[in-house]
Amino acid sequence: MLETLRRAISEGELAPGQRLDPASIALQLRCSRMPVRDAIKELEAEGLVVSYPSRGTEVSRLERSDIEQIFGIRLALEKVALERAVFRMGEEDHGALHDLLLRMDEPSDLKSWLALNEAFHSHIAQASGWPRLVTQIERERRNIDRYVRVRVRVDGHEQPQREHWELYQACVERDAARACSILERHLNRTAQLLSDEGVSP
């Protein structure tokens, strides 16, 4: 239930500002209202939805200031994870990242590319060995994915993919400083695009 609603928000099926009615959702998904209410509470804690006394619960909207905060937090957290991961990853990890990047190089639909993109960054974060850190990174990422999806659709993925390969190479060479510099450029570029072009999915 929770993952179903998360995915619907991330992929734009539930748009910012759209009202969430537990009864309607339960009917649509053929379940009771309780798990729907529990899922909505978790989504609210994650910042994906917001509740108003007068009009119920809606999918949250992100303003430019929110974008700036989320990417600032993500960068701080992901740099900590990357600095640890660079020296913890072995040949098996490097091989997994390489395979993901090769699949991302191949022509594919946007949904598949974004899923591989998530897997690439998640693999690096998980290699840090700090599950609590990974959880925080994923929470911030989920909040911004729906907006990144639109920018990639408009701007393409060639530039971010080049940066992925650069990041991979720095990891293989165990150059933590260069890896963090590439990651900072990678995330700041996306944040700037969202701020310059607007953040509406």
XYZ file of C-alpha atoms in Angstrom:
201
model
C 0.000 0.000 0.000
C 2.655 2.495 1.070
C 4.911 1.678 -1.869
C 1.968 1.849 -4.284
C 1.116 5.385 -3.198
C 4.780 6.433 -3.123
C 5.241 5.219 -6.679
C 2.056 6.970 -7.820
C 3.373 10.269 -6.420
C 6.883 9.752 -7.765
C 5.645 8.930 -11.270
C 3.154 11.794 -11.349
C 0.006 9.691 -11.287
C -0.895 11.632 -8.146
C -0.038 15.247 -8.949
C 0.988 18.015 -6.515
C -2.115 19.489 -4.955
C -4.246 16.440 -5.725
C -6.520 15.486 -2.844
C -6.187 11.999 -1.351
C -9.444 10.433 -0.225
C -8.794 7.264 1.839
C -12.229 5.856 1.057
C -11.772 6.247 -2.711
C -8.238 4.845 -2.606
C -9.357 1.854 -0.533
C -12.166 1.168 -2.998
C -9.837 1.462 -5.974
C -7.219 -0.838 -4.410
C -9.813 -3.185 -2.940
C -8.645 -2.964 0.630
C -9.840 -1.536 3.929
C -9.349 2.118 4.836
C -6.986 1.439 7.743
C -3.879 0.502 5.703
C -4.582 3.481 3.432
C -4.723 5.833 6.423
C -1.506 4.317 7.833
C 0.246 4.759 4.475
C -0.893 8.374 4.228
C 0.476 9.087 7.721
C 3.872 7.738 6.661
C 3.796 9.751 3.437
C 3.048 12.852 5.486
C 6.050 12.131 7.725
C 8.168 11.861 4.573
C 6.876 15.183 3.261
C 5.171 13.674 0.219
C 1.682 14.673 1.357
C 0.336 17.381 3.644
C -2.884 17.518 5.660
C -5.042 20.624 6.017
C -7.866 20.934 8.579
C -10.162 22.519 6.013
C -9.558 20.442 2.877
C -8.060 17.120 3.906
C -4.834 15.564 2.627
C -3.117 16.562 -0.606
C 0.048 15.620 -2.447
C 2.603 18.221 -1.373
C 3.880 20.967 -3.636
C 7.536 21.969 -3.596
C 8.606 25.574 -3.950
C 12.064 26.727 -5.056
C 13.102 27.136 -1.416
C 12.126 23.491 -0.802
C 14.217 22.381 -3.776
C 17.223 24.254 -2.420
C 16.846 22.702 1.024
C 16.299 19.161 -0.213
C 19.309 19.206 -2.536
C 21.457 20.812 0.168
C 20.520 18.039 2.580
C 20.970 15.355 -0.068
C 24.418 16.620 -0.987
C 25.571 16.666 2.628
C 24.260 13.161 3.290
C 25.386 11.607 0.006
C 28.902 13.000 0.342
C 29.227 11.281 3.733
C 27.977 8.040 2.191
C 30.261 8.392 -0.842
C 33.369 9.111 1.220
C 32.791 5.862 3.116
C 31.686 3.859 0.083
C 34.728 4.703 -2.052
C 37.031 2.792 0.308
C 34.578 0.009 1.136
C 33.593 -1.012 -2.395
C 35.376 -3.928 -4.007
C 35.486 -5.413 -7.483
C 31.998 -6.879 -7.137
C 30.549 -3.444 -6.358
C 32.462 -1.840 -9.213
C 31.182 -4.543 -11.544
C 27.590 -3.965 -10.442
C 27.907 -0.217 -11.008
C 29.517 -0.801 -14.400
C 26.677 -3.114 -15.465
C 24.081 -0.554 -14.381
C 25.791 2.175 -16.372
C 26.007 0.008 -19.487
C 22.266 -0.638 -19.244
C 21.687 3.106 -18.819
C 23.717 3.769 -21.973
C 21.343 1.657 -24.034
C 18.267 3.283 -25.583
C 15.379 2.754 -23.199
C 12.226 4.405 -21.972
C 12.444 7.132 -19.351
C 10.902 5.005 -16.612
C 13.549 2.296 -17.033
C 16.393 4.812 -17.113
C 15.198 6.510 -13.938
C 14.887 3.158 -12.160
C 18.482 2.322 -13.131
C 19.586 5.793 -12.049
C 18.031 5.182 -8.641
C 19.715 1.771 -8.420
C 23.121 3.299 -9.265
C 22.962 5.957 -6.572
C 21.401 3.557 -4.054
C 24.180 1.009 -4.566
C 26.793 3.613 -3.716
C 24.866 4.796 -0.653
C 24.362 1.255 0.625
C 28.075 0.558 0.210
C 28.650 3.111 2.985
C 27.566 0.439 5.439
C 25.369 2.881 7.371
C 21.696 1.829 6.971
C 20.381 4.844 8.907
C 22.194 7.155 6.525
C 20.790 5.284 3.529
C 17.258 5.656 4.920
C 17.667 9.433 5.252
C 19.070 9.748 1.731
C 16.200 7.736 0.265
C 13.646 9.875 2.101
C 15.045 13.074 0.587
C 15.366 11.474 -2.840
C 11.738 10.328 -2.852
C 10.633 13.889 -2.174
C 12.326 15.207 -5.313
C 12.025 12.301 -7.772
C 8.725 13.479 -9.252
C 10.346 16.787 -10.241
C 13.592 15.261 -11.500
C 11.526 12.939 -13.706
C 10.095 15.930 -15.568
C 13.468 17.643 -16.033
C 15.058 14.477 -17.439
C 12.132 14.100 -19.829
C 12.725 17.664 -21.068
C 16.536 17.923 -20.950
C 17.528 14.316 -21.648
C 19.953 12.149 -19.691
C 23.150 12.479 -21.729
C 24.877 14.962 -19.400
C 23.921 13.241 -16.141
C 25.000 9.936 -17.655
C 28.448 11.347 -18.464
C 28.698 12.462 -14.849
C 27.703 8.969 -13.695
C 30.617 7.493 -15.637
C 32.977 10.076 -14.153
C 31.724 9.227 -10.670
C 32.152 5.517 -11.332
C 35.753 6.035 -12.497
C 36.594 8.056 -9.392
C 35.164 5.261 -7.241
C 37.223 2.627 -9.057
C 40.350 4.742 -8.518
C 39.349 5.272 -4.857
C 39.641 9.020 -5.283
C 37.142 10.194 -2.663
C 37.838 13.907 -3.140
C 37.240 13.766 -6.893
C 34.196 11.555 -6.439
C 32.645 14.059 -4.030
C 33.442 16.933 -6.384
C 31.673 15.125 -9.255
C 28.694 14.303 -7.049
C 28.420 17.938 -5.960
C 28.455 19.120 -9.583
C 25.941 16.418 -10.502
C 23.396 17.319 -7.819
C 23.905 21.085 -8.047
C 23.292 20.981 -11.802
C 19.955 19.231 -11.294
C 18.956 21.617 -8.509
C 19.818 24.594 -10.709
C 17.774 23.252 -13.616
C 14.746 22.816 -11.392
C 15.131 26.307 -9.944
C 15.706 27.986 -13.328
C 12.988 26.203 -15.284
C 10.409 25.832 -12.546
C 9.488 22.942 -10.303
C 5.977 22.013 -11.420
C 5.685 18.382 -12.570
